[in-house]
Tab-separated table of C-alpha atoms and ligand atoms in Angstrom:
chain	number	residue	atom	x	y	z
A	1	MET	CA	115.711	77.056	71.275
A	2	SER	CA	117.385	74.661	73.612
A	3	SER	CA	119.471	76.261	76.286
A	4	VAL	CA	121.771	73.246	76.323
A	5	PRO	CA	125.123	74.235	74.864
A	6	ARG	CA	126.303	72.215	71.903
A	7	PRO	CA	129.884	71.386	71.041
A	8	ALA	CA	131.790	74.165	69.370
A	9	SER	CA	132.048	73.929	65.601
A	10	PRO	CA	134.873	76.241	64.623
A	11	GLN	CA	133.804	78.104	61.525
A	12	PRO	CA	135.894	80.829	59.996
A	13	ALA	CA	134.055	83.942	58.882
A	14	THR	CA	133.491	83.853	55.151
A	15	VAL	CA	132.398	87.472	54.982
A	16	SER	CA	133.909	90.078	57.251
A	17	PRO	CA	131.326	90.660	59.970
A	18	HIS	CA	132.707	94.175	60.114
A	19	SER	CA	131.002	94.891	56.837
A	20	ASN	CA	127.320	95.542	56.539
A	21	ALA	CA	126.790	92.450	54.436
A	22	ALA	CA	125.025	89.420	55.856
A	23	THR	CA	127.417	86.719	56.948
A	24	ALA	CA	127.035	83.246	55.504
A	25	ALA	CA	124.150	81.449	57.268
A	26	GLY	CA	124.019	84.271	59.777
A	27	ARG	CA	127.406	83.477	61.287
A	28	PHE	CA	129.783	85.875	62.928
A	29	GLY	CA	132.869	83.700	62.944
A	30	ALA	CA	131.963	80.726	65.142
A	31	TYR	CA	128.904	82.477	66.567
A	32	GLY	CA	125.297	82.971	65.552
A	33	GLY	CA	123.335	80.462	63.503
A	34	GLN	CA	119.759	79.218	63.706
A	35	PHE	CA	119.357	76.773	66.595
A	36	VAL	CA	115.575	76.637	66.461
A	37	PRO	CA	112.918	73.912	66.611
A	38	GLU	CA	111.928	72.625	63.188
A	39	VAL	CA	108.497	74.227	63.416
A	40	LEU	CA	110.121	77.675	63.491
A	41	MET	CA	112.505	77.149	60.560
A	42	PRO	CA	110.017	78.332	57.896
A	43	ALA	CA	109.369	81.478	59.954
A	44	VAL	CA	113.023	82.438	60.387
A	45	LEU	CA	113.723	81.738	56.709
A	46	GLU	CA	110.713	83.815	55.678
A	47	LEU	CA	111.849	86.624	57.968
A	48	ASP	CA	115.369	86.459	56.573
A	49	ARG	CA	114.088	86.799	53.001
A	50	ALA	CA	111.644	89.553	53.929
A	51	PHE	CA	114.299	91.543	55.763
A	52	GLU	CA	116.756	91.274	52.898
A	53	ALA	CA	114.114	92.322	50.367
A	54	ALA	CA	113.017	95.250	52.525
A	55	TRP	CA	116.582	96.369	53.225
A	56	ASN	CA	117.253	96.495	49.487
A	57	ASP	CA	113.996	98.332	48.755
A	58	PRO	CA	114.285	102.132	48.647
A	59	SER	CA	110.585	102.507	49.474
A	60	PHE	CA	111.116	100.629	52.767
A	61	HIS	CA	113.929	103.011	53.706
A	62	GLN	CA	111.815	105.984	52.696
A	63	GLN	CA	109.036	104.846	55.028
A	64	LEU	CA	111.457	103.979	57.858
A	65	ASP	CA	113.415	107.229	57.519
A	66	GLU	CA	110.288	109.364	57.404
A	67	LEU	CA	108.828	107.803	60.562
A	68	SER	CA	112.226	107.881	62.274
A	69	ARG	CA	112.267	111.598	61.670
A	70	SER	CA	108.677	112.646	62.274
A	71	TYR	CA	107.602	110.065	64.867
A	72	VAL	CA	110.752	108.915	66.708
A	73	GLY	CA	112.470	112.308	66.602
A	74	ARG	CA	115.670	111.352	64.800
A	75	PRO	CA	118.379	112.344	64.512
A	76	THR	CA	118.836	112.368	68.272
A	77	PRO	CA	121.322	115.023	69.434
A	78	LEU	CA	124.946	114.513	70.295
A	79	TYR	CA	125.630	116.558	73.429
A	80	ARG	CA	128.991	117.625	74.796
A	81	ALA	CA	128.761	116.964	78.536
A	82	GLY	CA	131.011	119.747	79.824
A	83	ARG	CA	130.690	119.308	83.580
A	84	LEU	CA	130.935	115.544	83.352
A	85	SER	CA	134.014	115.967	81.129
A	86	ASP	CA	135.655	118.203	83.728
A	87	LYS	CA	134.887	115.799	86.536
A	88	VAL	CA	136.253	112.671	84.836
A	89	GLY	CA	139.093	114.309	82.890
A	90	LEU	CA	137.876	113.391	79.401
A	91	ASP	CA	136.127	115.069	76.483
A	92	VAL	CA	132.740	113.350	76.718
A	93	TYR	CA	129.951	113.450	74.130
A	94	LEU	CA	126.628	111.785	74.910
A	95	LYS	CA	124.548	110.306	72.103
A	96	ARG	CA	121.065	111.135	73.348
A	97	GLU	CA	118.981	108.022	72.632
A	98	ASP	CA	117.135	108.949	75.824
A	99	LEU	CA	115.501	111.672	73.728
A	100	ALA	CA	114.046	109.252	71.181
A	101	HIS	CA	110.280	108.756	71.463
A	102	THR	CA	109.494	106.439	74.423
A	103	GLY	CA	112.852	107.245	75.988
A	104	ALA	CA	115.299	104.655	74.687
A	105	HIS	CA	116.943	103.276	71.555
A	106	LYS	CA	114.549	100.293	71.502
A	107	ILE	CA	112.105	102.102	69.239
A	108	ASN	CA	114.595	102.134	66.321
A	109	ASN	CA	114.318	98.352	66.140
A	110	ALA	CA	110.635	98.128	67.060
A	111	LEU	CA	109.683	100.505	64.259
A	112	GLY	CA	111.784	98.656	61.691
A	113	GLN	CA	110.388	95.264	62.648
A	114	ALA	CA	106.795	96.528	62.763
A	115	LEU	CA	107.107	97.814	59.201
A	116	LEU	CA	108.525	94.430	58.259
A	117	ALA	CA	105.632	92.609	59.958
A	118	LEU	CA	103.219	94.667	57.854
A	119	ARG	CA	105.062	93.566	54.718
A	120	LEU	CA	104.698	89.951	55.925
A	121	GLY	CA	100.976	90.482	56.516
A	122	LYS	CA	101.350	89.604	60.216
A	123	ARG	CA	99.225	91.829	62.418
A	124	ARG	CA	99.782	90.098	65.774
A	125	ILE	CA	103.061	91.054	67.436
A	126	ILE	CA	104.705	89.068	70.225
A	127	ALA	CA	107.479	90.660	72.262
A	128	GLU	CA	109.460	90.088	75.455
A	129	THR	CA	110.697	92.820	77.697
A	130	GLY	CA	113.105	93.224	80.611
A	131	ALA	CA	113.313	96.859	81.633
A	132	GLY	CA	109.990	97.364	79.898
A	133	GLN	CA	111.536	99.696	77.325
A	134	HIS	CA	111.211	97.232	74.454
A	135	GLY	CA	107.669	96.426	75.572
A	136	VAL	CA	106.790	100.117	75.581
A	137	ALA	CA	108.433	100.652	72.186
A	138	THR	CA	106.528	97.644	70.810
A	139	ALA	CA	103.201	98.789	72.271
A	140	THR	CA	103.853	102.264	70.886
A	141	VAL	CA	104.570	101.340	67.277
A	142	CYS	CA	101.762	98.752	67.339
A	143	ALA	CA	99.292	101.451	68.422
A	144	MET	CA	100.574	103.777	65.719
A	145	LEU	CA	100.293	101.122	62.986
A	146	GLY	CA	97.136	99.400	64.264
A	147	LEU	CA	98.765	96.070	65.212
A	148	ASP	CA	97.946	93.814	68.203
A	149	ALA	CA	100.706	93.544	70.819
A	150	VAL	CA	101.250	90.787	73.390
A	151	VAL	CA	104.227	91.432	75.684
A	152	TYR	CA	105.812	88.805	77.966
A	153	MET	CA	107.536	90.118	81.085
A	154	GLY	CA	109.061	88.408	84.110
A	155	GLU	CA	107.241	88.979	87.384
A	156	LEU	CA	110.370	90.388	89.045
A	157	ASP	CA	110.768	92.906	86.235
A	158	ILE	CA	107.065	93.799	86.499
A	159	GLU	CA	107.745	94.726	90.125
A	160	ARG	CA	110.820	96.826	89.528
A	161	GLN	CA	109.587	98.525	86.350
A	162	ALA	CA	105.963	99.197	87.297
A	163	PRO	CA	105.646	102.530	85.446
A	164	ASN	CA	106.531	100.853	82.151
A	165	VAL	CA	103.966	98.085	82.725
A	166	TYR	CA	101.265	100.695	83.074
A	167	ARG	CA	102.512	102.561	80.017
A	168	MET	CA	102.222	99.384	77.914
A	169	LYS	CA	98.650	98.858	79.095
A	170	LEU	CA	97.756	102.467	78.350
A	171	LEU	CA	99.101	101.959	74.844
A	172	GLY	CA	96.790	99.004	74.327
A	173	ALA	CA	99.212	96.090	74.730
A	174	GLU	CA	98.423	92.947	76.669
A	175	VAL	CA	101.146	92.286	79.265
A	176	ARG	CA	101.535	88.618	80.218
A	177	PRO	CA	103.460	88.007	83.487
A	178	VAL	CA	106.039	85.179	83.457
A	179	GLY	CA	106.506	83.373	86.767
A	180	SER	CA	109.032	80.698	85.746
A	181	GLY	CA	112.784	80.616	86.425
A	182	THR	CA	114.284	83.825	87.763
A	183	ARG	CA	111.142	85.676	86.578
A	184	THR	CA	113.288	87.987	84.449
A	185	LEU	CA	114.134	88.582	80.794
A	186	LYS	CA	115.443	85.106	79.911
A	187	ASP	CA	112.180	83.547	81.096
A	188	ALA	CA	110.154	86.135	79.185
A	189	VAL	CA	112.084	85.239	76.001
A	190	ASN	CA	111.292	81.551	76.572
A	191	GLU	CA	107.570	82.301	76.854
A	192	ALA	CA	107.593	84.571	73.812
A	193	ILE	CA	109.249	81.819	71.773
A	194	ARG	CA	106.625	79.335	73.002
A	195	ASP	CA	103.870	81.680	71.843
A	196	TRP	CA	105.597	82.120	68.472
A	197	VAL	CA	105.789	78.347	67.972
A	198	SER	CA	102.005	78.075	68.505
A	199	ASN	CA	101.027	81.121	66.439
A	200	VAL	CA	103.740	81.335	63.825
A	201	ASP	CA	101.345	81.782	60.880
A	202	THR	CA	99.686	84.894	62.261
A	203	SER	CA	102.352	86.371	64.523
A	204	HIS	CA	105.647	88.136	64.188
A	205	TYR	CA	108.093	87.787	67.077
A	206	MET	CA	109.537	91.224	67.655
A	207	LEU	CA	112.777	90.349	69.440
A	208	GLY	CA	114.138	93.369	71.288
A	209	SER	CA	117.892	92.926	71.134
A	210	ALA	CA	120.646	91.774	68.783
A	211	VAL	CA	120.261	88.171	69.973
A	212	GLY	CA	118.321	85.101	68.839
A	213	PRO	CA	118.528	83.076	65.628
A	214	HIS	CA	119.567	84.624	62.328
A	215	PRO	CA	118.328	87.027	60.961
A	216	TYR	CA	117.612	88.779	64.288
A	217	PRO	CA	121.179	89.719	65.325
A	218	LEU	CA	121.916	91.120	61.868
A	219	MET	CA	118.517	92.754	61.400
A	220	VAL	CA	118.429	94.398	64.835
A	221	ARG	CA	121.977	95.651	64.310
A	222	GLN	CA	121.014	97.230	61.001
A	223	PHE	CA	117.989	98.956	62.566
A	224	GLN	CA	120.152	100.213	65.461
A	225	SER	CA	123.189	101.238	63.429
A	226	VAL	CA	121.446	104.554	62.778
A	227	ILE	CA	122.822	105.460	66.243
A	228	GLY	CA	126.441	105.012	65.204
A	229	HIS	CA	126.069	106.519	61.761
A	230	GLU	CA	124.485	109.667	63.176
A	231	ALA	CA	127.018	109.858	66.018
A	232	ARG	CA	129.972	109.604	63.639
A	233	LYS	CA	128.696	112.443	61.496
A	234	GLN	CA	127.830	114.565	64.534
A	235	VAL	CA	131.152	114.121	66.325
A	236	LEU	CA	133.028	115.011	63.137
A	237	GLU	CA	130.949	118.201	62.878
A	238	MET	CA	131.267	119.146	66.544
A	239	ALA	CA	134.779	118.031	67.495
A	240	GLY	CA	136.331	118.024	64.024
A	241	ARG	CA	137.660	114.520	64.473
A	242	LEU	CA	136.767	110.937	65.274
A	243	PRO	CA	136.587	109.908	68.925
A	244	ASP	CA	139.280	107.860	70.632
A	245	TYR	CA	136.635	105.670	72.252
A	246	ALA	CA	133.025	104.664	71.690
A	247	LEU	CA	131.321	103.277	74.785
A	248	ALA	CA	127.961	101.637	75.366
A	249	CYS	CA	126.324	99.357	77.895
A	250	VAL	CA	125.665	95.748	76.857
A	251	GLY	CA	122.625	93.710	77.820
A	252	GLY	CA	121.751	91.725	74.711
A	253	GLY	CA	123.969	94.179	72.901
A	254	SER	CA	121.700	96.131	70.535
A	255	ASN	CA	122.504	99.701	71.514
A	256	ALA	CA	126.216	98.865	71.664
A	257	ILE	CA	126.318	97.143	68.275
A	258	GLY	CA	124.331	100.042	66.823
A	259	LEU	CA	126.868	102.564	68.111
A	260	PHE	CA	129.881	100.391	67.260
A	261	HIS	CA	128.821	100.028	63.622
A	262	GLY	CA	129.273	103.727	63.044
A	263	PHE	CA	132.959	103.357	63.910
A	264	ILE	CA	133.794	99.742	63.173
A	265	ASP	CA	135.802	100.571	60.059
A	266	ASP	CA	137.738	103.291	61.899
A	267	PRO	CA	140.599	101.362	63.500
A	268	GLY	CA	141.601	104.365	65.634
A	269	VAL	CA	138.316	104.247	67.527
A	270	GLN	CA	138.418	101.841	70.466
A	271	LEU	CA	135.106	100.115	71.103
A	272	ILE	CA	134.182	99.287	74.693
A	273	GLY	CA	131.078	97.422	75.822
A	274	VAL	CA	130.128	97.719	79.485
A	275	GLU	CA	128.297	94.811	81.097
A	276	ALA	CA	126.712	94.492	84.521
A	277	ALA	CA	128.952	93.156	87.310
A	278	GLY	CA	125.947	93.276	89.648
A	279	ARG	CA	126.904	92.472	93.234
A	280	GLY	CA	130.264	90.993	92.191
A	281	MET	CA	131.818	88.530	89.802
A	282	GLU	CA	130.645	85.234	91.362
A	283	LEU	CA	128.380	83.257	89.033
A	284	GLY	CA	124.780	84.097	89.880
A	285	HIS	CA	125.542	87.593	91.114
A	286	HIS	CA	126.203	89.399	87.845
A	287	ALA	CA	125.211	89.525	84.164
A	288	ALA	CA	128.657	90.010	82.607
A	289	THR	CA	128.296	87.427	79.854
A	290	LEU	CA	131.274	88.425	77.701
A	291	VAL	CA	133.588	89.135	80.621
A	292	ALA	CA	132.873	85.901	82.499
A	293	GLY	CA	130.892	83.554	80.214
A	294	THR	CA	131.807	80.715	77.866
A	295	PRO	CA	130.498	79.775	74.412
A	296	GLY	CA	127.185	77.920	74.349
A	297	VAL	CA	123.751	78.021	72.754
A	298	LEU	CA	120.911	80.112	74.131
A	299	HIS	CA	117.717	81.370	72.495
A	300	GLY	CA	118.584	80.149	69.029
A	301	ALA	CA	122.179	81.233	68.587
A	302	ARG	CA	125.686	80.259	69.559
A	303	SER	CA	127.345	82.961	71.607
A	304	TYR	CA	128.927	83.602	74.976
A	305	VAL	CA	126.561	82.453	77.715
A	306	LEU	CA	126.604	82.422	81.511
A	307	GLN	CA	126.348	78.742	82.400
A	308	ASP	CA	127.472	76.358	85.103
A	309	GLN	CA	129.815	73.408	84.546
A	310	HIS	CA	126.854	71.254	83.435
A	311	GLY	CA	125.780	73.741	80.783
A	312	GLN	CA	122.781	74.942	82.772
A	313	ILE	CA	122.054	78.622	82.195
A	314	ALA	CA	123.092	80.546	85.288
A	315	ASP	CA	120.967	82.947	87.293
A	316	THR	CA	121.939	86.551	86.818
A	317	HIS	CA	121.648	89.723	88.794
A	318	SER	CA	121.839	93.375	87.880
A	319	ILE	CA	120.176	96.383	89.433
A	320	SER	CA	119.209	97.302	85.906
A	321	ALA	CA	116.557	95.041	84.410
A	322	GLY	CA	117.710	95.751	80.854
A	323	LEU	CA	121.163	94.256	81.484
A	324	ASP	CA	119.944	91.298	83.551
A	325	TYR	CA	120.342	88.584	80.883
A	326	PRO	CA	122.664	85.529	80.730
A	327	GLY	CA	123.277	85.769	76.970
A	328	VAL	CA	124.597	88.313	74.499
A	329	GLY	CA	124.449	88.924	70.761
A	330	PRO	CA	126.695	86.667	68.648
A	331	GLU	CA	128.376	89.576	66.894
A	332	HIS	CA	129.717	90.832	70.223
A	333	SER	CA	131.169	87.374	70.873
A	334	TYR	CA	132.946	87.628	67.553
A	335	LEU	CA	134.172	91.165	68.254
A	336	LYS	CA	135.482	90.047	71.632
A	337	ASP	CA	137.423	87.099	70.208
A	338	SER	CA	138.782	89.158	67.312
A	339	GLY	CA	139.854	91.903	69.690
A	340	ARG	CA	138.082	94.657	67.742
A	341	ALA	CA	135.958	95.450	70.798
A	342	ARG	CA	136.701	95.043	74.472
A	343	TYR	CA	134.240	94.242	77.224
A	344	VAL	CA	134.328	95.268	80.858
A	345	ALA	CA	131.886	95.144	83.767
A	346	ILE	CA	130.586	97.667	86.287
A	347	ARG	CA	128.963	96.880	89.640
A	348	ASP	CA	125.536	98.006	90.831
A	349	GLU	CA	126.867	100.588	93.273
A	350	ALA	CA	129.145	102.217	90.685
A	351	ALA	CA	126.211	102.438	88.267
A	352	LEU	CA	124.057	104.042	90.980
A	353	GLN	CA	126.812	106.580	91.647
A	354	ALA	CA	127.103	107.405	87.934
A	355	PHE	CA	123.299	107.744	87.748
A	356	ARG	CA	123.444	110.389	90.485
A	357	ASP	CA	126.492	112.104	88.973
A	358	LEU	CA	124.756	112.600	85.652
A	359	CYS	CA	121.671	113.973	87.396
A	360	LEU	CA	123.701	116.546	89.324
A	361	LEU	CA	126.334	117.409	86.723
A	362	GLU	CA	124.279	117.491	83.539
A	363	GLY	CA	120.615	117.624	84.488
A	364	ILE	CA	120.020	114.294	82.806
A	365	ILE	CA	118.422	111.343	84.614
A	366	PRO	CA	119.911	108.375	82.747
A	367	ALA	CA	118.613	104.827	82.585
A	368	LEU	CA	120.407	102.554	85.061
A	369	GLU	CA	121.547	100.544	82.020
A	370	SER	CA	123.240	103.570	80.446
A	371	SER	CA	124.679	104.521	83.855
A	372	HIS	CA	126.950	101.480	83.576
A	373	ALA	CA	128.656	103.038	80.542
A	374	ILE	CA	129.006	106.390	82.326
A	375	ALA	CA	130.497	104.612	85.349
A	376	TYR	CA	133.369	103.234	83.282
A	377	LEU	CA	134.607	106.695	82.236
A	378	PRO	CA	137.086	107.140	85.122
A	379	GLN	CA	138.829	103.964	83.968
A	380	VAL	CA	139.043	105.303	80.421
A	381	ALA	CA	140.493	108.518	81.825
A	382	ALA	CA	143.083	106.499	83.755
A	383	GLU	CA	144.381	104.904	80.564
A	384	ALA	CA	143.970	107.932	78.263
A	385	PRO	CA	143.618	111.250	80.084
A	386	GLY	CA	141.746	113.874	78.050
A	387	ALA	CA	140.574	111.392	75.402
A	388	LEU	CA	137.576	112.148	73.194
A	389	VAL	CA	134.805	109.708	74.082
A	390	VAL	CA	131.357	109.119	72.628
A	391	VAL	CA	129.037	107.407	75.110
A	392	ASN	CA	125.686	106.072	74.051
A	393	LEU	CA	123.092	107.262	76.516
A	394	SER	CA	120.775	104.411	75.612
A	395	GLY	CA	117.771	105.597	77.604
A	396	ARG	CA	116.297	107.930	80.167
A	397	GLY	CA	115.930	107.001	83.805
A	398	ASP	CA	112.375	108.001	84.691
A	399	LYS	CA	111.527	104.292	84.951
A	400	ASP	CA	114.403	103.820	87.416
A	401	VAL	CA	113.806	106.504	90.015
A	402	GLY	CA	111.956	103.996	92.224
A	403	SER	CA	114.833	101.489	91.978
A	404	TYR	CA	117.334	104.223	92.788
A	405	ALA	CA	115.346	105.392	95.797
A	406	LYS	CA	114.989	101.828	97.056
A	407	ALA	CA	118.687	101.043	96.591
A	408	THR	CA	119.711	104.142	98.498
A	409	GLY	CA	117.208	103.495	101.283
A	410	GLU	CA	114.930	106.398	100.475
A	411	GLN	CA	111.239	106.379	99.794
A	412	LEU	CA	109.944	108.369	96.862
A	413	ALA	CA	107.224	110.148	98.843
A	414	GLN	CA	109.489	111.012	101.805
A	415	SER	CA	112.660	111.966	99.994
A	416	VAL	CA	111.392	115.475	99.290
A	417	SER	CA	112.259	116.784	102.766
B	501	LIG	C1	117.042	97.372	76.853
B	501	LIG	C2	117.971	98.421	77.244
B	501	LIG	C3	119.366	98.205	77.269
B	501	LIG	C4	119.994	96.870	77.020
B	501	LIG	O1	119.711	96.297	75.788
B	501	LIG	P1	120.764	96.255	74.619
B	501	LIG	O2	120.129	95.370	73.617
B	501	LIG	O3	122.030	95.708	75.180
B	501	LIG	O4	120.940	97.640	74.129
B	501	LIG	C5	120.194	99.267	77.551
B	501	LIG	N1	119.684	100.487	77.830
B	501	LIG	C6	118.361	100.733	77.843
B	501	LIG	C7	117.887	102.097	78.166
B	501	LIG	C8	117.470	99.716	77.541
B	501	LIG	O5	116.165	99.971	77.546
């Protein structure tokens, strides 16, 4: 789990990463792999085997599908955002992951991994969280299935996502503050990995995004691809055709890869991932890993990384805690290099504006993460006026109203008048 980048070893893809099959040794072209300490190798190999067995077992899918329906609330709706469409000059459909139980897409993955942990006989769950959404999803499914949850969270994120911290505690999880580094998601991942190393026999590490060593990027993608598969079917029913674009915000990349996989074999659908440009594109002021990073190794996989010239992982900034991460899933790195997907970045203030627009135009308070995807729509309209666009609304923004108020100089209690 060293964060020191290693020399590139160019490796051609043996299996098309566009397919749903596992790539050889968990590689997506030159990216991915299992850069883990020896003590964790048995655990990642065991997880790989368990995931493959479960994924090929109809009874696992039966259980997952049933809970996705009756507990998570799937399928989530696809909603044609009429007033937003008029404003930006596009035909915009929102995939409403904000309406999934706990208010974000994270629960799709948390539920899948929790069912897998049960199959492995591991009843102690370790997780990291940034925005708190993965922590809440983890605490939620652990309560429902009777598992113990320990959630690592950076102290800065604890401050800016206080409602989610309290939700996790209400749901019975233990939240462990992380005071090292930038006190954000990357540091929480480091601590979670440390815990996993010490407790690997009893604990499952429930990684919250499509990052980390194989099989996580593949496994998380498969659990999240329900988003894209539903969206494809729904847009065909509602609009009678495939979209011209599919857009999603990218932190670690799980909601984006989940949406993209519904359309990846449709060459007419352009895939756009929207990262956080934060305060601007100087290193240290943003979290736009694919736009501005270089290949390296972080948290067990080779991928694009934000690093300085010595290979030290850079500090990041984004107003949205869920995008504030210096790495990204290896499959996105592959999709960037291959040109199948394109990655752009949106600044804090544009995301805040889009947050407000969606509130006023559609009566939807979006997560600040998802607001980054909404904020890119005018640029899509500039290149393709009137285009049909599916945007993944990855989560709801209740957790962000305090951040919004603070950023705009208001105070929650006073802003009523
Ligand atoms: C965690 C989170 C994200 C970013 O994570 P990805 O793995 O990139 O999807 C985006 N939106 C919301 C609402 C989140 O909670």
